Amino acid sequence: MSLVPSWRQHGEYREARERLAAALACTRDAATAVRARALRTAAWLATQQGEHDTADRLMSEAFVVSREAGDHREEGLALKGLGQNANWRGDYGEAARLLEDAAVALGGVGDESLKLAALGNLANIVSNQGDYTRAVALHRDVVAGTRRHGSTFQLAVALNNLGWAEDAAGETERARRSLEESVALSREDAQKDTLAHALHSLGHLVQTSAPTEALAHYRESLQLVREMENPRGIAECLQGGAAIFAARGNLAHAAGLLAAATAIRAQTGIAFTGDDQAEADTIRAQCREALSAEAFAEAWERGAALDANAAADWALRSWEAAN
């Protein structure tokens, strides 16, 4: 499915992008399934590093090339990638349309695990729109199917998605079991990106009940996404840390973390989900109420001035001392 499995596994995104760009430049006029796969992989890598416009351009080209080559599997995977990008921008209607088309295109024999992945992305949209009961049911179907047809990596992804939805639905113990299995499978399979997502999800689950444990999960996830230069993952971990430090009464640090996370989202076009936005609004209001206007402005400006990598480095240093 991917031309760069080892780079994906180890999170070496920049090297993978450079090599793919060189290869694509040499085959610019070839309308082949191999070129479509290379374009799709390059688009996925761009997405991981927050370059959504580049990702959309490359994924759209992958769709055109795969259609011209008559490769329905690659066509479906390109639609899936476009749908994921639309979801991250917050365009849920367009995302659902693209992912439904992807599931149809991925209906061939041997494509069962790929179709399940598209359906899992569709369930994420249902969750983002607040219908957690339906999202949990859809994700459980995907997990059951992935246990039969998918790889360890695909099962880890499906379990992370299920755990996140179960957390949102208030099914805390089930969410913990799903996420702990996702973490274990990711460690077993040495998948850096999947492990980072699962650790963040587990941190979010125990953020209120076990904040020290949550911060340890966020810190490990942040180390991984920093190594991968993944701004979306960095922003998510920074906001999780902001919630913990706000609850601890360290409002200046919380304001700086939230400012950095908000700036990263704005710079990369990563939309807040409804729950993310509500949490961010609550933290910001707490900080404004507890700090003087001058102290809040100073903390906010300091965090907002950092780029994603600098913000991650600052947070990691601070959290090491705090833990």
mmCIF file of C-alpha atoms in Angstrom:
data_model
loop_
_atom_site.group_PDB
_atom_site.id
_atom_site.type_symbol
_atom_site.label_atom_id
_atom_site.label_comp_id
_atom_site.label_asym_id
_atom_site.label_seq_id
_atom_site.Cartn_x
_atom_site.Cartn_y
_atom_site.Cartn_z
ATOM 1 C CA MET A 1 0.000 0.000 0.000
ATOM 2 C CA SER A 2 2.776 2.427 0.858
ATOM 3 C CA LEU A 3 6.022 2.871 -1.005
ATOM 4 C CA VAL A 4 7.777 3.925 2.215
ATOM 5 C CA PRO A 5 6.776 1.454 4.963
ATOM 6 C CA SER A 6 10.033 1.801 6.892
ATOM 7 C CA TRP A 7 9.894 5.616 6.813
ATOM 8 C CA ARG A 8 6.297 5.537 7.994
ATOM 9 C CA GLN A 9 7.170 3.062 10.720
ATOM 10 C CA HIS A 10 10.090 5.138 11.981
ATOM 11 C CA GLY A 11 8.573 8.551 11.299
ATOM 12 C CA GLU A 12 11.332 9.652 8.900
ATOM 13 C CA TYR A 13 8.965 11.828 6.915
ATOM 14 C CA ARG A 14 11.332 14.477 5.617
ATOM 15 C CA GLU A 15 13.724 11.975 3.995
ATOM 16 C CA ALA A 16 10.789 10.107 2.473
ATOM 17 C CA ARG A 17 9.361 13.301 0.983
ATOM 18 C CA GLU A 18 12.686 14.298 -0.555
ATOM 19 C CA ARG A 19 13.176 10.918 -2.192
ATOM 20 C CA LEU A 20 9.621 10.731 -3.467
ATOM 21 C CA ALA A 21 9.837 14.250 -4.908
ATOM 22 C CA ALA A 22 12.975 13.271 -6.831
ATOM 23 C CA ALA A 23 11.338 10.091 -8.148
ATOM 24 C CA LEU A 24 8.152 11.912 -9.183
ATOM 25 C CA ALA A 25 10.151 14.561 -11.038
ATOM 26 C CA CYS A 26 11.627 11.812 -13.228
ATOM 27 C CA THR A 27 8.230 10.323 -14.126
ATOM 28 C CA ARG A 28 6.199 13.479 -14.571
ATOM 29 C CA ASP A 29 4.292 12.317 -17.668
ATOM 30 C CA ALA A 30 3.644 8.721 -16.650
ATOM 31 C CA ALA A 31 -0.010 7.892 -15.957
ATOM 32 C CA THR A 32 0.626 4.647 -14.116
ATOM 33 C CA ALA A 33 -0.554 3.002 -10.935
ATOM 34 C CA VAL A 34 2.988 3.243 -9.534
ATOM 35 C CA ARG A 35 3.038 7.013 -10.043
ATOM 36 C CA ALA A 36 -0.419 7.290 -8.480
ATOM 37 C CA ARG A 37 0.821 5.376 -5.437
ATOM 38 C CA ALA A 38 3.899 7.594 -5.165
ATOM 39 C CA LEU A 39 1.746 10.751 -5.387
ATOM 40 C CA ARG A 40 -0.622 9.433 -2.736
ATOM 41 C CA THR A 41 2.217 8.559 -0.397
ATOM 42 C CA ALA A 42 3.797 11.990 -0.914
ATOM 43 C CA ALA A 43 0.422 13.572 -0.149
ATOM 44 C CA TRP A 44 0.057 11.548 3.049
ATOM 45 C CA LEU A 45 3.527 12.637 4.171
ATOM 46 C CA ALA A 46 2.682 16.291 3.459
ATOM 47 C CA THR A 47 -0.454 15.932 5.560
ATOM 48 C CA GLN A 48 1.536 14.565 8.488
ATOM 49 C CA GLN A 49 3.707 17.681 8.389
ATOM 50 C CA GLY A 50 0.726 20.052 8.241
ATOM 51 C CA GLU A 51 0.996 21.030 4.551
ATOM 52 C CA HIS A 52 -2.631 20.429 3.656
ATOM 53 C CA ASP A 53 -2.720 22.466 0.446
ATOM 54 C CA THR A 54 0.253 20.498 -0.881
ATOM 55 C CA ALA A 55 -1.398 17.270 0.240
ATOM 56 C CA ASP A 56 -4.652 18.113 -1.547
ATOM 57 C CA ARG A 57 -2.795 18.973 -4.764
ATOM 58 C CA LEU A 58 -0.790 15.742 -4.725
ATOM 59 C CA MET A 59 -3.764 13.580 -3.719
ATOM 60 C CA SER A 60 -5.948 15.125 -6.440
ATOM 61 C CA GLU A 61 -3.257 14.319 -8.996
ATOM 62 C CA ALA A 62 -3.053 10.777 -7.610
ATOM 63 C CA PHE A 63 -6.803 10.436 -8.136
ATOM 64 C CA VAL A 64 -6.597 11.614 -11.757
ATOM 65 C CA VAL A 65 -3.613 9.401 -12.584
ATOM 66 C CA SER A 66 -5.163 6.319 -10.960
ATOM 67 C CA ARG A 67 -8.422 6.870 -12.844
ATOM 68 C CA GLU A 68 -6.522 7.218 -16.134
ATOM 69 C CA ALA A 69 -4.584 4.038 -15.305
ATOM 70 C CA GLY A 70 -7.838 2.193 -14.508
ATOM 71 C CA ASP A 71 -6.654 1.291 -10.999
ATOM 72 C CA HIS A 72 -9.779 1.279 -8.811
ATOM 73 C CA ARG A 73 -7.837 0.473 -5.634
ATOM 74 C CA GLU A 74 -5.548 3.489 -6.026
ATOM 75 C CA GLU A 75 -8.534 5.626 -7.013
ATOM 76 C CA GLY A 76 -10.294 4.614 -3.794
ATOM 77 C CA LEU A 77 -7.213 5.266 -1.681
ATOM 78 C CA ALA A 78 -6.813 8.721 -3.216
ATOM 79 C CA LEU A 79 -10.465 9.491 -2.418
ATOM 80 C CA LYS A 80 -9.846 8.275 1.123
ATOM 81 C CA GLY A 81 -6.864 10.625 1.457
ATOM 82 C CA LEU A 82 -8.859 13.571 0.140
ATOM 83 C CA GLY A 83 -11.642 12.734 2.587
ATOM 84 C CA GLN A 84 -9.232 12.639 5.533
ATOM 85 C CA ASN A 85 -7.840 16.048 4.575
ATOM 86 C CA ALA A 86 -11.339 17.508 4.324
ATOM 87 C CA ASN A 87 -12.136 16.085 7.760
ATOM 88 C CA TRP A 88 -9.036 17.706 9.314
ATOM 89 C CA ARG A 89 -10.058 21.051 7.782
ATOM 90 C CA GLY A 90 -13.478 20.659 9.391
ATOM 91 C CA ASP A 91 -15.373 20.235 6.093
ATOM 92 C CA TYR A 92 -17.339 17.241 7.311
ATOM 93 C CA GLY A 93 -19.922 17.157 4.520
ATOM 94 C CA GLU A 94 -17.267 17.008 1.799
ATOM 95 C CA ALA A 95 -15.242 14.519 3.826
ATOM 96 C CA ALA A 96 -18.206 12.171 4.200
ATOM 97 C CA ARG A 97 -18.961 12.322 0.464
ATOM 98 C CA LEU A 98 -15.369 11.516 -0.478
ATOM 99 C CA LEU A 99 -15.083 8.679 2.035
ATOM 100 C CA GLU A 100 -18.363 7.130 0.926
ATOM 101 C CA ASP A 101 -17.052 7.177 -2.656
ATOM 102 C CA ALA A 102 -13.778 5.679 -1.421
ATOM 103 C CA ALA A 103 -15.604 2.797 0.289
ATOM 104 C CA VAL A 104 -17.429 2.024 -2.980
ATOM 105 C CA ALA A 105 -14.206 2.139 -5.012
ATOM 106 C CA LEU A 106 -12.507 -0.152 -2.479
ATOM 107 C CA GLY A 107 -15.150 -2.852 -2.835
ATOM 108 C CA GLY A 108 -13.014 -5.312 -4.770
ATOM 109 C CA VAL A 109 -11.830 -8.739 -3.689
ATOM 110 C CA GLY A 110 -8.746 -8.383 -1.520
ATOM 111 C CA ASP A 111 -9.548 -4.776 -0.576
ATOM 112 C CA GLU A 112 -11.507 -5.600 2.578
ATOM 113 C CA SER A 113 -9.019 -4.028 5.006
ATOM 114 C CA LEU A 114 -8.744 -0.881 2.868
ATOM 115 C CA LYS A 115 -12.519 -0.487 2.751
ATOM 116 C CA LEU A 116 -12.654 -0.932 6.528
ATOM 117 C CA ALA A 117 -10.091 1.860 6.936
ATOM 118 C CA ALA A 118 -12.264 4.180 4.836
ATOM 119 C CA LEU A 119 -15.301 3.265 6.932
ATOM 120 C CA GLY A 120 -13.268 3.967 10.074
ATOM 121 C CA ASN A 121 -12.490 7.458 8.760
ATOM 122 C CA LEU A 122 -16.196 7.920 8.039
ATOM 123 C CA ALA A 123 -16.982 6.922 11.632
ATOM 124 C CA ASN A 124 -14.502 9.570 12.818
ATOM 125 C CA ILE A 125 -16.611 12.193 11.051
ATOM 126 C CA VAL A 126 -19.721 10.936 12.846
ATOM 127 C CA SER A 127 -17.796 11.322 16.117
ATOM 128 C CA ASN A 128 -16.581 14.815 15.193
ATOM 129 C CA GLN A 129 -20.201 15.787 14.579
ATOM 130 C CA GLY A 130 -21.119 14.692 18.116
ATOM 131 C CA ASP A 131 -23.060 11.449 17.459
ATOM 132 C CA TYR A 132 -20.874 9.348 19.744
ATOM 133 C CA THR A 133 -23.286 6.416 20.174
ATOM 134 C CA ARG A 134 -23.429 5.833 16.423
ATOM 135 C CA ALA A 135 -19.683 6.445 16.076
ATOM 136 C CA VAL A 136 -18.890 3.786 18.697
ATOM 137 C CA ALA A 137 -21.130 1.256 16.945
ATOM 138 C CA LEU A 138 -19.500 1.967 13.578
ATOM 139 C CA HIS A 139 -15.981 1.760 15.014
ATOM 140 C CA ARG A 140 -16.742 -1.562 16.736
ATOM 141 C CA ASP A 141 -17.822 -2.983 13.381
ATOM 142 C CA VAL A 142 -14.574 -1.731 11.849
ATOM 143 C CA VAL A 143 -12.467 -3.238 14.663
ATOM 144 C CA ALA A 144 -14.237 -6.598 14.334
ATOM 145 C CA GLY A 145 -13.654 -6.618 10.582
ATOM 146 C CA THR A 146 -10.044 -5.511 10.961
ATOM 147 C CA ARG A 147 -9.329 -8.368 13.380
ATOM 148 C CA ARG A 148 -10.354 -10.703 10.523
ATOM 149 C CA HIS A 149 -8.871 -8.924 7.516
ATOM 150 C CA GLY A 150 -6.351 -6.302 8.660
ATOM 151 C CA SER A 151 -2.748 -6.016 9.753
ATOM 152 C CA THR A 152 -1.442 -5.267 13.230
ATOM 153 C CA PHE A 153 -0.926 -1.659 12.162
ATOM 154 C CA GLN A 154 -4.492 -1.340 10.846
ATOM 155 C CA LEU A 155 -5.904 -2.889 14.012
ATOM 156 C CA ALA A 156 -3.922 -0.450 16.177
ATOM 157 C CA VAL A 157 -5.389 2.461 14.188
ATOM 158 C CA ALA A 158 -8.928 1.066 14.402
ATOM 159 C CA LEU A 159 -8.644 0.511 18.164
ATOM 160 C CA ASN A 160 -7.352 4.049 18.688
ATOM 161 C CA ASN A 161 -10.330 5.442 16.772
ATOM 162 C CA LEU A 162 -12.704 3.240 18.773
ATOM 163 C CA GLY A 163 -11.123 4.236 22.082
ATOM 164 C CA TRP A 164 -11.407 7.930 21.266
ATOM 165 C CA ALA A 165 -15.115 7.516 20.419
ATOM 166 C CA GLU A 166 -15.747 5.418 23.561
ATOM 167 C CA ASP A 167 -14.062 8.121 25.647
ATOM 168 C CA ALA A 168 -16.312 10.769 24.096
ATOM 169 C CA ALA A 169 -19.353 8.550 24.733
ATOM 170 C CA GLY A 170 -18.434 8.205 28.420
ATOM 171 C CA GLU A 171 -17.480 4.513 28.173
ATOM 172 C CA THR A 172 -14.269 5.045 30.119
ATOM 173 C CA GLU A 173 -13.258 1.473 30.969
ATOM 174 C CA ARG A 174 -13.922 0.216 27.463
ATOM 175 C CA ALA A 175 -11.990 3.171 26.091
ATOM 176 C CA ARG A 176 -9.002 2.361 28.286
ATOM 177 C CA ARG A 177 -8.981 -1.273 27.120
ATOM 178 C CA SER A 178 -9.170 -0.231 23.466
ATOM 179 C CA LEU A 179 -6.428 2.380 23.790
ATOM 180 C CA GLU A 180 -4.106 0.213 25.866
ATOM 181 C CA GLU A 181 -4.387 -2.511 23.222
ATOM 182 C CA SER A 182 -3.658 0.073 20.522
ATOM 183 C CA VAL A 183 -0.544 1.231 22.402
ATOM 184 C CA ALA A 184 0.624 -2.372 22.922
ATOM 185 C CA LEU A 185 0.122 -3.287 19.251
ATOM 186 C CA SER A 186 1.916 -0.123 18.125
ATOM 187 C CA ARG A 187 4.897 -0.925 20.339
ATOM 188 C CA GLU A 188 4.898 -4.528 19.135
ATOM 189 C CA ASP A 189 4.825 -3.418 15.502
ATOM 190 C CA ALA A 190 7.281 -0.528 16.144
ATOM 191 C CA GLN A 191 4.930 1.955 14.484
ATOM 192 C CA LYS A 192 5.986 5.405 15.673
ATOM 193 C CA ASP A 193 3.101 7.420 14.227
ATOM 194 C CA THR A 194 0.380 5.059 15.446
ATOM 195 C CA LEU A 195 1.971 4.888 18.890
ATOM 196 C CA ALA A 196 2.028 8.687 19.110
ATOM 197 C CA HIS A 197 -1.710 8.907 18.338
ATOM 198 C CA ALA A 198 -2.640 6.137 20.773
ATOM 199 C CA LEU A 199 -0.581 7.672 23.589
ATOM 200 C CA HIS A 200 -2.247 11.043 23.031
ATOM 201 C CA SER A 201 -5.674 9.403 23.127
ATOM 202 C CA LEU A 202 -4.807 7.564 26.347
ATOM 203 C CA GLY A 203 -3.530 10.800 27.883
ATOM 204 C CA HIS A 204 -6.793 12.519 26.990
ATOM 205 C CA LEU A 205 -8.769 9.671 28.565
ATOM 206 C CA VAL A 206 -7.057 10.007 31.983
ATOM 207 C CA GLN A 207 -6.441 13.757 31.842
ATOM 208 C CA THR A 208 -8.826 14.486 34.721
ATOM 209 C CA SER A 209 -8.680 11.259 36.731
ATOM 210 C CA ALA A 210 -4.888 10.723 36.613
ATOM 211 C CA PRO A 211 -3.190 13.930 35.416
ATOM 212 C CA THR A 212 0.360 12.786 36.212
ATOM 213 C CA GLU A 213 -0.154 9.646 34.125
ATOM 214 C CA ALA A 214 -1.787 11.745 31.399
ATOM 215 C CA LEU A 215 1.162 14.135 31.262
ATOM 216 C CA ALA A 216 3.554 11.178 30.910
ATOM 217 C CA HIS A 217 1.511 9.903 27.946
ATOM 218 C CA TYR A 218 1.384 13.378 26.372
ATOM 219 C CA ARG A 219 5.120 13.795 26.865
ATOM 220 C CA GLU A 220 5.980 10.501 25.151
ATOM 221 C CA SER A 221 3.565 11.304 22.325
ATOM 222 C CA LEU A 222 5.036 14.795 21.996
ATOM 223 C CA GLN A 223 8.563 13.383 21.751
ATOM 224 C CA LEU A 224 7.449 11.161 18.882
ATOM 225 C CA VAL A 225 5.539 13.805 16.924
ATOM 226 C CA ARG A 226 8.414 16.253 17.442
ATOM 227 C CA GLU A 227 10.793 13.729 15.865
ATOM 228 C CA MET A 228 8.365 13.361 12.954
ATOM 229 C CA GLU A 229 7.835 17.142 12.687
ATOM 230 C CA ASN A 230 4.083 16.567 12.829
ATOM 231 C CA PRO A 231 2.435 19.912 13.732
ATOM 232 C CA ARG A 232 -1.055 18.480 14.208
ATOM 233 C CA GLY A 233 0.213 15.991 16.785
ATOM 234 C CA ILE A 234 2.268 18.704 18.479
ATOM 235 C CA ALA A 235 -0.751 21.009 18.770
ATOM 236 C CA GLU A 236 -2.889 18.232 20.240
ATOM 237 C CA CYS A 237 -0.297 17.354 22.897
ATOM 238 C CA LEU A 238 0.285 21.009 23.788
ATOM 239 C CA GLN A 239 -3.440 21.551 24.344
ATOM 240 C CA GLY A 240 -3.639 18.432 26.501
ATOM 241 C CA GLY A 241 -0.749 19.727 28.590
ATOM 242 C CA ALA A 242 -2.415 23.127 28.851
ATOM 243 C CA ALA A 243 -5.508 21.523 30.383
ATOM 244 C CA ILE A 244 -3.390 19.711 32.985
ATOM 245 C CA PHE A 245 -1.357 22.774 33.986
ATOM 246 C CA ALA A 246 -4.489 24.924 34.172
ATOM 247 C CA ALA A 247 -6.000 22.392 36.592
ATOM 248 C CA ARG A 248 -2.761 22.452 38.616
ATOM 249 C CA GLY A 249 -2.950 26.224 38.905
ATOM 250 C CA ASN A 250 0.029 27.003 36.643
ATOM 251 C CA LEU A 251 -2.034 29.336 34.505
ATOM 252 C CA ALA A 252 0.828 31.213 32.835
ATOM 253 C CA HIS A 253 2.317 27.992 31.497
ATOM 254 C CA ALA A 254 -1.136 26.758 30.449
ATOM 255 C CA ALA A 255 -1.790 29.984 28.552
ATOM 256 C CA GLY A 256 1.535 29.724 26.727
ATOM 257 C CA LEU A 257 0.901 26.098 25.745
ATOM 258 C CA LEU A 258 -2.610 26.847 24.517
ATOM 259 C CA ALA A 259 -1.404 29.894 22.571
ATOM 260 C CA ALA A 260 1.229 27.782 20.826
ATOM 261 C CA ALA A 261 -1.314 25.057 20.001
ATOM 262 C CA THR A 262 -3.807 27.616 18.670
ATOM 263 C CA ALA A 263 -1.161 29.309 16.514
ATOM 264 C CA ILE A 264 -0.018 25.979 15.049
ATOM 265 C CA ARG A 265 -3.591 25.092 14.120
ATOM 266 C CA ALA A 266 -4.085 28.482 12.470
ATOM 267 C CA GLN A 267 -0.813 28.262 10.540
ATOM 268 C CA THR A 268 -1.497 24.761 9.199
ATOM 269 C CA GLY A 269 -5.259 24.966 8.649
ATOM 270 C CA ILE A 270 -6.056 22.206 11.166
ATOM 271 C CA ALA A 271 -9.616 22.718 12.367
ATOM 272 C CA PHE A 272 -10.765 22.295 15.956
ATOM 273 C CA THR A 273 -13.409 19.650 16.528
ATOM 274 C CA GLY A 274 -16.331 20.821 18.637
ATOM 275 C CA ASP A 275 -14.912 19.186 21.779
ATOM 276 C CA ASP A 276 -11.396 20.527 21.137
ATOM 277 C CA GLN A 277 -12.754 24.029 20.688
ATOM 278 C CA ALA A 278 -14.836 23.809 23.867
ATOM 279 C CA GLU A 279 -11.811 22.623 25.856
ATOM 280 C CA ALA A 280 -9.611 25.380 24.418
ATOM 281 C CA ASP A 281 -12.235 28.021 25.210
ATOM 282 C CA THR A 282 -12.499 26.752 28.809
ATOM 283 C CA ILE A 283 -8.726 26.792 29.368
ATOM 284 C CA ARG A 284 -8.387 30.266 27.868
ATOM 285 C CA ALA A 285 -11.202 31.590 30.063
ATOM 286 C CA GLN A 286 -9.583 30.060 33.167
ATOM 287 C CA CYS A 287 -6.270 31.699 32.348
ATOM 288 C CA ARG A 288 -7.836 35.107 31.636
ATOM 289 C CA GLU A 289 -9.774 35.020 34.893
ATOM 290 C CA ALA A 290 -6.824 33.993 37.069
ATOM 291 C CA LEU A 291 -4.066 36.104 35.516
ATOM 292 C CA SER A 292 -3.763 39.852 35.258
ATOM 293 C CA ALA A 293 -4.344 41.264 31.773
ATOM 294 C CA GLU A 294 -0.621 41.932 31.426
ATOM 295 C CA ALA A 295 0.440 38.462 32.606
ATOM 296 C CA PHE A 296 -2.056 36.753 30.317
ATOM 297 C CA ALA A 297 -0.982 38.822 27.298
ATOM 298 C CA GLU A 298 2.686 38.130 27.979
ATOM 299 C CA ALA A 299 2.161 34.367 28.336
ATOM 300 C CA TRP A 300 -0.067 34.209 25.270
ATOM 301 C CA GLU A 301 2.307 36.205 23.092
ATOM 302 C CA ARG A 302 5.271 34.091 24.195
ATOM 303 C CA GLY A 303 3.528 30.850 23.215
ATOM 304 C CA ALA A 304 2.040 32.184 19.983
ATOM 305 C CA ALA A 305 5.463 33.339 18.772
ATOM 306 C CA LEU A 306 6.866 29.774 18.745
ATOM 307 C CA ASP A 307 6.757 27.542 15.701
ATOM 308 C CA ALA A 308 5.638 23.938 16.163
ATOM 309 C CA ASN A 309 9.083 22.437 16.731
ATOM 310 C CA ALA A 310 10.225 25.190 19.103
ATOM 311 C CA ALA A 311 6.975 24.903 21.061
ATOM 312 C CA ALA A 312 7.446 21.144 21.389
ATOM 313 C CA ASP A 313 11.038 21.570 22.592
ATOM 314 C CA TRP A 314 9.962 24.150 25.180
ATOM 315 C CA ALA A 315 7.116 21.969 26.447
ATOM 316 C CA LEU A 316 9.288 18.859 26.698
ATOM 317 C CA ARG A 317 11.864 20.709 28.795
ATOM 318 C CA SER A 318 9.161 22.135 31.060
ATOM 319 C CA TRP A 319 7.322 18.839 31.475
ATOM 320 C CA GLU A 320 10.469 16.920 32.322
ATOM 321 C CA ALA A 321 11.028 19.275 35.247
ATOM 322 C CA ALA A 322 7.342 19.125 36.249
ATOM 323 C CA ASN A 323 7.265 15.326 36.337
#
